[in-house]
Each structure stands twice: as structure tokens, then as C-alpha cells.
């Protein structure tokens, strides 16, 4: 018999922990959500949360999981440093062509502008995920700000293309956009004389 | 005596028409909202809507009014074409320093990502307002797409700075951001060899 308020171990438990994590991150934000609080909400022991997901950082990554390895995307972008900006935006645009990824990300943005807690969750997910992956490859001063300038340009592009759907931007091909935007990102990522 | 369902003429009527316009634009979007439908909702004659606000375009501008003359901002930016990007972003950042303007714009973005109708309203407001003001000053092919690339960069900056509040971007001074972002906008606005 399962103890009162405890769920059986297995894939249901894993899903219950993830759901509780998403709820609590969105309600109170990343900083104030605790593994203990998430465990309580899921009706499991905190040790089980650690067992399935490791650290709070890793649980966050799983909770907002878009099944794309951004570390690999960043690595590929910087293989040819002189083309990092264009390769990066090409990868991002290719990812967005997949409706499932796009809708997952739009759902996060929607939550972020509506709930401050969700904004904190999305901020941490971006800062600890894609931003860190890109930042660590920038071998220049103000690496984090540079990565953020590139990231916000990309987020704005997504807003214009998929939320506001402004034409001709929304109908432009990924190739057209990559050639137009690549150099702007390139400058943020690799131009030494960027004044920041 | 006032006829049934009719409001007295005056500032109350003007406010009622504006409120009905905001509601209907947000509910069904710009294209499907009619002057007649807005008038009906406000309990006034359609002629009165035209009397107070002119065309549907003008009513939209009043409904999403941020009391900043973007036409003048765009004109000032292009006074020295070689510095258009930097002057434009400096103006935008100065406007955002005013909490009232910032919260008004954030409210629109919040509505846009939540309600498709509001997204349509915001799209039309941007396309018929700031985008048109900037586009008409770009004397190069693909002027509209160029203005949109600049606009989405600015929208993304706003998201990163005021919604996600990513550091160090959120705490960077307007001057630091203007120097970092100005050249990217400059390229969109005036670089002939931009591939679009």
C-alpha cells in the first residue's frame, strides 16, 4: 500500500514532480521555489526530486525543456568564429520552423508577460541555458551583455514574426532573415570595438 | 431627456467610445472591429464616432495612444542620416524611462501575447504608427522590412530589460545601450548592401 499523500515511484511520479515544478516556478518564481516545496506539492519526498532531476537548476531545465541542445547549437555557431552570428540565427530560425518548439516557447513568453513568477522562471531558464552556452564562447569583455544583446534581438524577431505577425517580416524566409540579421549578431558576439 | 441606450454628448461620450474601441479591438482584432460595432457598444451613433475620432485608423491611434509624437522622433532621428540608428534608440530609451509610457506599452504587449485580437490591434497600431513614420524616411529598397528589423530589435530589448529583467542588460544605462545597439539599427535603416 502506498503511504497517504505519497505517489508510487515511476513515470507518473516524474511527471507529477515536473508539473509541480512548473506550477511553483510560475507562481513564486525561480528564486523562491524550493525543491522541498515542489516535492510537497507533488506528494513525494524531496530526496526523490533530487533522485530524478538532480539540482534545482537541472529541474528548471527539465521543467522548461525544449528538446534542443542549445549547447551544441552554440558550439556549432562558433566553429567558424567569423560566421557565428549567421550560423546562430540560422539554427534558431530552423528550430522555430518546428511548430512544437515554437508553441512551447511562445507559451513561456505568454506566461512571462502575465505572471512575474513565470518571468523569473523564463529569465533563469534563459540565463542558465542558452545565454550561458553562448556567453562562455565569447572571449571578449562584457561577454554576458553581448550574449544578451544577441538574445533580445532574437526574442524581438520571434515577437514580430510569430506574435505580432508583422508583414513582410512574418513571411520572410529564414534565409532572408539570416542574411539580414546575421551581421548584427556577429557584431555583438565578436566585434572587439563594441562599446559596452 | 436622453433617448434609451444613448449617452449625452460630451467628454463622457468620448471616453465611452474609446473604452468600447479598446474592448472591441482587443476582442476581435483591428480588421474585424467596425466603427458601427464600436458605436453600438458605446450606445452612440456611428456618426458621432466619426465626429470625435475621424477614421478607424485615427480611432485606433487614439485607443492605443501613447502621448509621444513618433513622427517627430523619426524626423529627429533622420536629421543626421549617419546617426539615425543611435538617435532613434536614444529617443526610445528616453521614452521608456517614463514609467507611464513603459507600463502602457507593456500592457499592450501583455494583451497581445494573450489575445489574438489584441495582437492584431497592436500590430496595426505599430504598422500604422511608428513603423510608417520610420519606413517613409528610409530611401532604400525593402524599407518596410528594414523598419521592422529595427522595431523587433527594439521590442526584444524592451522584453529583456523590462519583462525578463536579465542582468546586466536591465541595469545598463540608456547611453551604454544606445552605443551598443545604435550601429545595428543604423545598418537596418541606411546600409544599402543589407541583403533582404
Short mmCIF file of C-alpha atoms in Angstrom, two decimals:
data_model
loop_
_atom_site.label_atom_id
_atom_site.label_comp_id
_atom_site.label_asym_id
_atom_site.label_seq_id
_atom_site.Cartn_x
_atom_site.Cartn_y
_atom_site.Cartn_z
CA UNK A 1 0.00 0.00 0.00
CA UNK A 2 1.19 3.48 -0.81
CA UNK A 3 1.52 5.82 2.18
CA UNK A 4 -1.05 8.63 2.44
CA UNK A 5 -0.15 11.53 0.15
CA UNK A 6 2.68 9.57 -1.46
CA UNK A 7 2.61 8.50 -5.09
CA UNK A 8 4.09 5.27 -6.42
CA UNK A 9 7.58 5.61 -7.87
CA UNK A 10 7.73 5.58 -11.69
CA UNK A 11 6.98 7.71 -14.72
CA UNK A 12 3.82 9.10 -13.09
CA UNK A 13 5.90 10.41 -10.23
CA UNK A 14 8.38 12.00 -12.58
CA UNK A 15 5.52 13.73 -14.44
CA UNK A 16 3.91 14.83 -11.17
CA UNK A 17 7.17 16.40 -9.97
CA UNK A 18 7.62 18.21 -13.30
CA UNK A 19 4.06 19.54 -13.20
CA UNK A 20 4.52 20.75 -9.62
CA UNK A 21 7.83 22.37 -10.53
CA UNK A 22 6.27 24.23 -13.47
CA UNK A 23 3.39 25.43 -11.28
CA UNK A 24 5.57 26.58 -8.40
CA UNK A 25 8.21 28.24 -10.61
CA UNK A 26 5.41 30.14 -12.36
CA UNK A 27 3.66 31.10 -9.12
CA UNK A 28 6.55 32.29 -6.97
CA UNK A 29 9.48 32.46 -9.41
CA UNK A 30 12.70 30.52 -9.60
CA UNK A 31 14.43 32.02 -6.58
CA UNK A 32 11.60 31.43 -4.11
CA UNK A 33 10.61 27.95 -5.34
CA UNK A 34 12.31 25.23 -3.26
CA UNK A 35 12.88 21.55 -4.00
CA UNK A 36 11.12 20.89 -0.71
CA UNK A 37 8.07 22.93 -1.77
CA UNK A 38 7.92 21.23 -5.14
CA UNK A 39 8.19 17.80 -3.50
CA UNK A 40 5.41 18.66 -1.05
CA UNK A 41 3.13 19.77 -3.86
CA UNK A 42 3.81 16.56 -5.80
CA UNK A 43 3.24 14.44 -2.69
CA UNK A 44 6.73 12.93 -2.74
CA UNK A 45 9.90 13.13 -0.70
CA UNK A 46 12.46 15.81 -1.56
CA UNK A 47 15.08 13.07 -1.95
CA UNK A 48 13.04 11.65 -4.81
CA UNK A 49 13.10 15.01 -6.61
CA UNK A 50 16.90 15.03 -6.34
CA UNK A 51 16.98 11.40 -7.46
CA UNK A 52 15.01 12.12 -10.64
CA UNK A 53 16.26 15.60 -11.52
CA UNK A 54 19.45 16.42 -9.60
CA UNK A 55 19.82 20.10 -8.66
CA UNK A 56 17.22 22.87 -8.80
CA UNK A 57 18.98 24.17 -11.92
CA UNK A 58 18.57 20.81 -13.59
CA UNK A 59 14.93 20.60 -12.53
CA UNK A 60 14.32 24.04 -14.06
CA UNK A 61 15.93 22.89 -17.31
CA UNK A 62 13.61 19.87 -17.35
CA UNK A 63 10.54 21.97 -16.46
CA UNK A 64 11.03 24.38 -19.38
CA UNK A 65 12.57 21.70 -21.58
CA UNK A 66 12.65 22.45 -25.25
CA UNK A 67 14.30 19.28 -26.53
CA UNK A 68 17.03 21.13 -28.37
CA UNK A 69 20.65 21.05 -27.29
CA UNK A 70 21.45 24.76 -27.27
CA UNK A 71 24.98 23.98 -26.10
CA UNK A 72 25.51 22.10 -29.36
CA UNK A 73 23.90 24.95 -31.33
CA UNK A 74 26.27 27.47 -29.71
CA UNK A 75 29.25 25.19 -30.31
CA UNK A 76 28.34 24.80 -33.98
CA UNK A 77 27.86 28.57 -34.34
CA UNK A 78 31.36 29.30 -33.05
CA UNK A 79 33.09 26.61 -35.13
CA UNK A 80 33.72 29.34 -37.69
CA UNK A 81 34.01 32.42 -35.49
CA UNK A 82 33.72 34.76 -38.49
CA UNK A 83 30.24 33.40 -39.25
CA UNK A 84 28.99 32.83 -35.68
CA UNK A 85 26.14 35.36 -35.93
CA UNK A 86 24.71 33.99 -39.13
CA UNK A 87 25.03 30.33 -38.13
CA UNK A 88 23.41 31.09 -34.77
CA UNK A 89 20.36 32.83 -36.25
CA UNK A 90 20.04 30.11 -38.92
CA UNK A 91 19.89 27.46 -36.18
CA UNK A 92 17.35 29.41 -34.16
CA UNK A 93 15.14 30.00 -37.20
CA UNK A 94 15.34 26.30 -38.09
CA UNK A 95 14.25 25.38 -34.56
CA UNK A 96 11.27 27.75 -34.83
CA UNK A 97 10.13 26.12 -38.03
CA UNK A 98 9.14 23.18 -35.80
CA UNK A 99 5.64 24.15 -34.56
CA UNK A 100 6.02 22.22 -31.30
CA UNK A 101 9.16 24.13 -30.26
CA UNK A 102 7.68 27.42 -31.34
CA UNK A 103 4.48 26.94 -29.38
CA UNK A 104 6.40 25.79 -26.29
CA UNK A 105 8.50 28.95 -26.37
CA UNK A 106 5.52 31.19 -27.08
CA UNK A 107 3.72 29.63 -24.14
CA UNK A 108 6.63 30.57 -21.90
CA UNK A 109 6.68 34.14 -23.21
CA UNK A 110 2.92 34.39 -22.72
CA UNK A 111 3.28 33.24 -19.12
CA UNK A 112 6.24 35.54 -18.55
CA UNK A 113 4.44 38.75 -19.51
CA UNK A 114 1.39 37.76 -17.46
CA UNK A 115 2.92 36.38 -14.23
CA UNK A 116 6.03 37.87 -12.62
CA UNK A 117 6.87 34.39 -11.26
CA UNK A 118 6.85 32.96 -14.76
CA UNK A 119 9.06 35.84 -15.93
CA UNK A 120 11.56 34.86 -13.25
CA UNK A 121 11.35 31.22 -14.38
CA UNK A 122 11.91 32.13 -18.02
CA UNK A 123 14.73 34.51 -17.08
CA UNK A 124 16.54 31.83 -15.10
CA UNK A 125 15.92 29.25 -17.83
CA UNK A 126 17.44 31.57 -20.44
CA UNK A 127 20.31 32.76 -18.25
CA UNK A 128 21.28 29.25 -17.10
CA UNK A 129 20.68 27.66 -20.51
CA UNK A 130 21.20 29.30 -23.91
CA UNK A 131 22.75 32.51 -22.54
CA UNK A 132 25.41 30.64 -20.57
CA UNK A 133 26.12 28.38 -23.55
CA UNK A 134 26.66 31.40 -25.79
CA UNK A 135 28.39 33.59 -23.19
CA UNK A 136 31.11 31.02 -22.45
CA UNK A 137 32.15 31.05 -26.11
CA UNK A 138 32.60 34.83 -26.28
CA UNK A 139 36.23 35.58 -25.47
CA UNK A 140 35.76 39.34 -25.10
CA UNK A 141 34.89 41.78 -22.30
CA UNK A 142 31.20 42.09 -21.40
CA UNK A 143 30.53 38.59 -22.75
CA UNK A 144 27.25 38.25 -20.87
CA UNK A 145 25.88 41.59 -22.08
CA UNK A 146 26.93 40.70 -25.62
CA UNK A 147 25.04 37.41 -25.44
CA UNK A 148 22.02 39.26 -24.03
CA UNK A 149 22.04 41.82 -26.83
CA UNK A 150 22.01 38.95 -29.35
CA UNK A 151 19.33 37.09 -27.39
CA UNK A 152 17.00 40.09 -27.12
CA UNK A 153 17.31 40.74 -30.84
CA UNK A 154 16.28 37.12 -31.42
CA UNK A 155 13.38 37.36 -28.92
CA UNK A 156 12.15 40.52 -30.64
CA UNK A 157 12.33 38.81 -34.01
CA UNK A 158 10.20 36.00 -32.62
CA UNK A 159 7.68 38.51 -31.24
CA UNK A 160 7.44 40.33 -34.59
CA UNK A 161 7.24 37.17 -36.64
CA UNK A 162 5.03 34.90 -34.53
CA UNK A 163 3.09 37.10 -32.07
CA UNK A 164 2.54 40.40 -33.90
CA UNK A 165 2.93 38.75 -37.32
CA UNK A 166 4.06 41.96 -38.97
CA UNK A 167 4.43 41.71 -42.75
CA UNK A 168 6.73 41.34 -44.67
CA UNK A 169 8.77 40.14 -41.65
CA UNK A 170 6.42 37.25 -40.84
CA UNK A 171 6.61 35.86 -44.39
CA UNK A 172 10.33 36.44 -44.97
CA UNK A 173 12.25 33.19 -45.45
CA UNK A 174 14.69 32.02 -42.77
CA UNK A 175 17.45 32.56 -45.35
CA UNK A 176 16.49 36.20 -45.96
CA UNK A 177 16.30 36.87 -42.23
CA UNK A 178 19.60 35.11 -41.50
CA UNK A 179 21.42 37.25 -44.07
CA UNK A 180 19.80 40.44 -42.76
CA UNK A 181 20.23 39.75 -39.03
CA UNK A 182 23.41 37.61 -39.00
CA UNK A 183 25.78 40.59 -39.19
CA UNK A 184 24.06 42.37 -36.28
CA UNK A 185 24.50 39.28 -34.09
CA UNK A 186 28.04 38.81 -35.41
CA UNK A 187 28.92 42.27 -34.17
CA UNK A 188 27.56 41.59 -30.68
CA UNK A 189 29.35 38.23 -30.47
CA UNK A 190 32.78 39.01 -31.92
CA UNK A 191 33.39 42.72 -32.59
CA UNK A 192 36.06 43.88 -30.12
CA UNK A 193 35.20 47.56 -30.53
CA UNK A 194 31.59 47.17 -29.46
CA UNK A 195 31.13 49.93 -26.90
CA UNK A 196 29.56 48.31 -23.84
CA UNK B 1 -34.38 63.54 -21.88
CA UNK B 2 -31.71 61.25 -23.29
CA UNK B 3 -33.03 58.56 -25.66
CA UNK B 4 -32.88 54.98 -24.37
CA UNK B 5 -29.41 53.49 -24.82
CA UNK B 6 -27.95 56.84 -25.89
CA UNK B 7 -25.41 58.75 -23.84
CA UNK B 8 -25.24 62.51 -23.58
CA UNK B 9 -22.72 64.18 -25.87
CA UNK B 10 -19.52 65.34 -24.13
CA UNK B 11 -16.34 64.05 -22.60
CA UNK B 12 -18.15 61.04 -21.13
CA UNK B 13 -19.23 60.01 -24.60
CA UNK B 14 -15.70 60.38 -25.93
CA UNK B 15 -14.37 58.21 -23.10
CA UNK B 16 -17.13 55.62 -23.63
CA UNK B 17 -16.31 55.38 -27.35
CA UNK B 18 -12.60 54.95 -26.57
CA UNK B 19 -13.32 52.23 -24.00
CA UNK B 20 -15.59 50.39 -26.44
CA UNK B 21 -12.97 50.70 -29.17
CA UNK B 22 -10.25 49.25 -26.92
CA UNK B 23 -12.53 46.38 -25.92
CA UNK B 24 -13.65 45.51 -29.44
CA UNK B 25 -10.18 45.86 -30.98
CA UNK B 26 -8.84 43.51 -28.29
CA UNK B 27 -11.70 41.04 -28.67
CA UNK B 28 -11.97 40.66 -32.42
CA UNK B 29 -8.87 42.45 -33.74
CA UNK B 30 -8.46 45.55 -35.82
CA UNK B 31 -9.70 44.17 -39.14
CA UNK B 32 -12.98 42.78 -37.82
CA UNK B 33 -13.85 45.66 -35.47
CA UNK B 34 -16.17 48.14 -37.20
CA UNK B 35 -16.99 51.74 -36.35
CA UNK B 36 -20.63 50.64 -36.33
CA UNK B 37 -19.90 47.86 -33.79
CA UNK B 38 -17.90 50.21 -31.59
CA UNK B 39 -20.68 52.79 -31.72
CA UNK B 40 -23.30 50.19 -30.82
CA UNK B 41 -21.27 49.03 -27.84
CA UNK B 42 -20.84 52.62 -26.63
CA UNK B 43 -24.54 53.31 -27.11
CA UNK B 44 -23.97 56.12 -29.61
CA UNK B 45 -24.50 56.77 -33.29
CA UNK B 46 -21.70 55.79 -35.69
CA UNK B 47 -21.70 59.38 -36.97
CA UNK B 48 -20.69 60.54 -33.51
CA UNK B 49 -17.68 58.19 -33.57
CA UNK B 50 -16.59 59.73 -36.87
CA UNK B 51 -17.24 63.18 -35.45
CA UNK B 52 -14.96 62.61 -32.45
CA UNK B 53 -12.25 60.43 -33.96
CA UNK B 54 -12.38 60.54 -37.78
CA UNK B 55 -11.40 57.28 -39.50
CA UNK B 56 -10.96 53.81 -37.98
CA UNK B 57 -7.19 54.34 -38.26
CA UNK B 58 -7.45 57.53 -36.23
CA UNK B 59 -9.67 55.84 -33.67
CA UNK B 60 -7.08 53.06 -33.31
CA UNK B 61 -4.34 55.64 -32.76
CA UNK B 62 -6.45 57.25 -30.02
CA UNK B 63 -7.30 53.86 -28.45
CA UNK B 64 -3.65 52.81 -28.06
CA UNK B 65 -2.47 56.38 -27.56
CA UNK B 66 0.94 56.76 -26.06
CA UNK B 67 1.23 60.54 -25.98
CA UNK B 68 4.53 60.64 -27.83
CA UNK B 69 4.86 62.01 -31.34
CA UNK B 70 6.73 59.15 -33.00
CA UNK B 71 6.63 61.05 -36.28
CA UNK B 72 8.71 63.76 -34.64
CA UNK B 73 11.03 61.16 -33.12
CA UNK B 74 11.60 59.58 -36.55
CA UNK B 75 12.12 63.00 -38.13
CA UNK B 76 14.70 63.92 -35.50
CA UNK B 77 16.48 60.58 -35.95
CA UNK B 78 16.92 61.12 -39.68
CA UNK B 79 18.04 64.73 -39.39
CA UNK B 80 21.60 63.38 -39.43
CA UNK B 81 21.21 60.23 -41.54
CA UNK B 82 24.64 58.93 -40.47
CA UNK B 83 23.47 58.80 -36.85
CA UNK B 84 19.83 57.77 -37.38
CA UNK B 85 20.16 54.43 -35.56
CA UNK B 86 21.73 55.82 -32.45
CA UNK B 87 19.43 58.85 -32.23
CA UNK B 88 16.39 56.59 -32.70
CA UNK B 89 17.35 54.18 -29.92
CA UNK B 90 18.27 57.08 -27.63
CA UNK B 91 14.80 58.56 -28.12
CA UNK B 92 13.10 55.23 -27.50
CA UNK B 93 15.11 54.60 -24.35
CA UNK B 94 14.33 58.11 -23.08
CA UNK B 95 10.62 57.48 -23.65
CA UNK B 96 10.83 54.21 -21.68
CA UNK B 97 12.38 55.98 -18.73
CA UNK B 98 8.92 57.48 -18.20
CA UNK B 99 7.10 54.80 -16.13
CA UNK B 100 3.69 55.73 -17.53
CA UNK B 101 4.72 55.16 -21.16
CA UNK B 102 6.55 51.98 -20.28
CA UNK B 103 3.62 50.47 -18.42
CA UNK B 104 1.22 51.45 -21.19
CA UNK B 105 3.37 49.69 -23.76
CA UNK B 106 3.92 46.65 -21.54
CA UNK B 107 0.15 46.43 -21.05
CA UNK B 108 -0.29 46.29 -24.82
CA UNK B 109 2.37 43.59 -25.17
CA UNK B 110 0.78 41.59 -22.35
CA UNK B 111 -2.60 41.77 -24.10
CA UNK B 112 -1.03 40.92 -27.47
CA UNK B 113 0.55 37.65 -26.36
CA UNK B 114 -2.64 36.61 -24.56
CA UNK B 115 -5.39 37.59 -27.01
CA UNK B 116 -5.01 37.20 -30.78
CA UNK B 117 -7.37 40.17 -31.22
CA UNK B 118 -5.12 42.36 -29.13
CA UNK B 119 -2.11 41.18 -31.16
CA UNK B 120 -3.91 42.37 -34.27
CA UNK B 121 -4.65 45.70 -32.58
CA UNK B 122 -1.04 46.16 -31.53
CA UNK B 123 0.22 45.10 -34.96
CA UNK B 124 -2.00 47.63 -36.70
CA UNK B 125 -1.08 50.33 -34.19
CA UNK B 126 2.63 49.72 -34.80
CA UNK B 127 2.32 49.35 -38.57
CA UNK B 128 0.16 52.45 -38.99
CA UNK B 129 2.09 54.47 -36.41
CA UNK B 130 5.81 54.22 -35.65
CA UNK B 131 6.63 51.78 -38.46
CA UNK B 132 5.07 54.00 -41.10
CA UNK B 133 6.81 57.04 -39.66
CA UNK B 134 10.19 55.32 -39.85
CA UNK B 135 9.57 53.47 -43.14
CA UNK B 136 8.76 56.66 -45.04
CA UNK B 137 12.18 58.09 -44.16
CA UNK B 138 14.13 55.08 -45.48
CA UNK B 139 15.01 55.80 -49.11
CA UNK B 140 16.20 52.25 -49.89
CA UNK B 141 14.64 49.01 -51.18
CA UNK B 142 12.75 46.90 -48.63
CA UNK B 143 12.13 49.98 -46.48
CA UNK B 144 9.28 48.35 -44.58
CA UNK B 145 11.27 45.20 -43.74
CA UNK B 146 14.21 47.39 -42.66
CA UNK B 147 11.97 49.35 -40.29
CA UNK B 148 10.56 46.06 -38.95
CA UNK B 149 14.02 44.63 -38.28
CA UNK B 150 14.85 47.76 -36.28
CA UNK B 151 11.48 47.66 -34.49
CA UNK B 152 11.78 44.00 -33.49
CA UNK B 153 15.27 44.60 -32.13
CA UNK B 154 13.81 47.41 -30.01
CA UNK B 155 10.85 45.27 -28.88
CA UNK B 156 13.23 42.47 -27.87
CA UNK B 157 15.35 44.93 -25.93
CA UNK B 158 12.25 46.05 -24.07
CA UNK B 159 11.31 42.43 -23.31
CA UNK B 160 14.79 41.64 -21.99
CA UNK B 161 15.06 44.82 -19.98
CA UNK B 162 11.58 45.25 -18.54
CA UNK B 163 9.82 41.84 -18.72
CA UNK B 164 12.60 39.27 -18.25
CA UNK B 165 14.86 41.79 -16.48
CA UNK B 166 18.03 39.97 -17.49
CA UNK B 167 21.18 41.38 -15.91
CA UNK B 168 23.39 43.19 -16.81
CA UNK B 169 21.07 44.30 -19.63
CA UNK B 170 18.33 45.53 -17.28
CA UNK B 171 20.74 47.77 -15.35
CA UNK B 172 22.74 49.06 -18.32
CA UNK B 173 22.40 52.81 -18.79
CA UNK B 174 20.49 54.15 -21.80
CA UNK B 175 23.80 55.59 -23.01
CA UNK B 176 25.58 52.21 -22.91
CA UNK B 177 22.69 50.55 -24.73
CA UNK B 178 22.46 53.30 -27.34
CA UNK B 179 26.14 52.95 -28.20
CA UNK B 180 25.90 49.15 -28.36
CA UNK B 181 22.64 48.93 -30.33
CA UNK B 182 22.78 52.13 -32.42
CA UNK B 183 25.05 50.64 -35.11
CA UNK B 184 22.79 47.58 -35.56
CA UNK B 185 19.80 49.86 -36.15
CA UNK B 186 21.90 52.16 -38.33
CA UNK B 187 22.67 49.23 -40.61
CA UNK B 188 18.99 48.29 -40.98
CA UNK B 189 17.98 51.88 -41.66
CA UNK B 190 20.70 53.11 -44.02
CA UNK B 191 23.09 50.35 -45.21
CA UNK B 192 22.47 49.87 -48.95
CA UNK B 193 24.11 46.43 -49.03
CA UNK B 194 21.81 44.90 -46.41
CA UNK B 195 20.71 41.63 -48.02
CA UNK B 196 16.92 41.48 -47.74
#
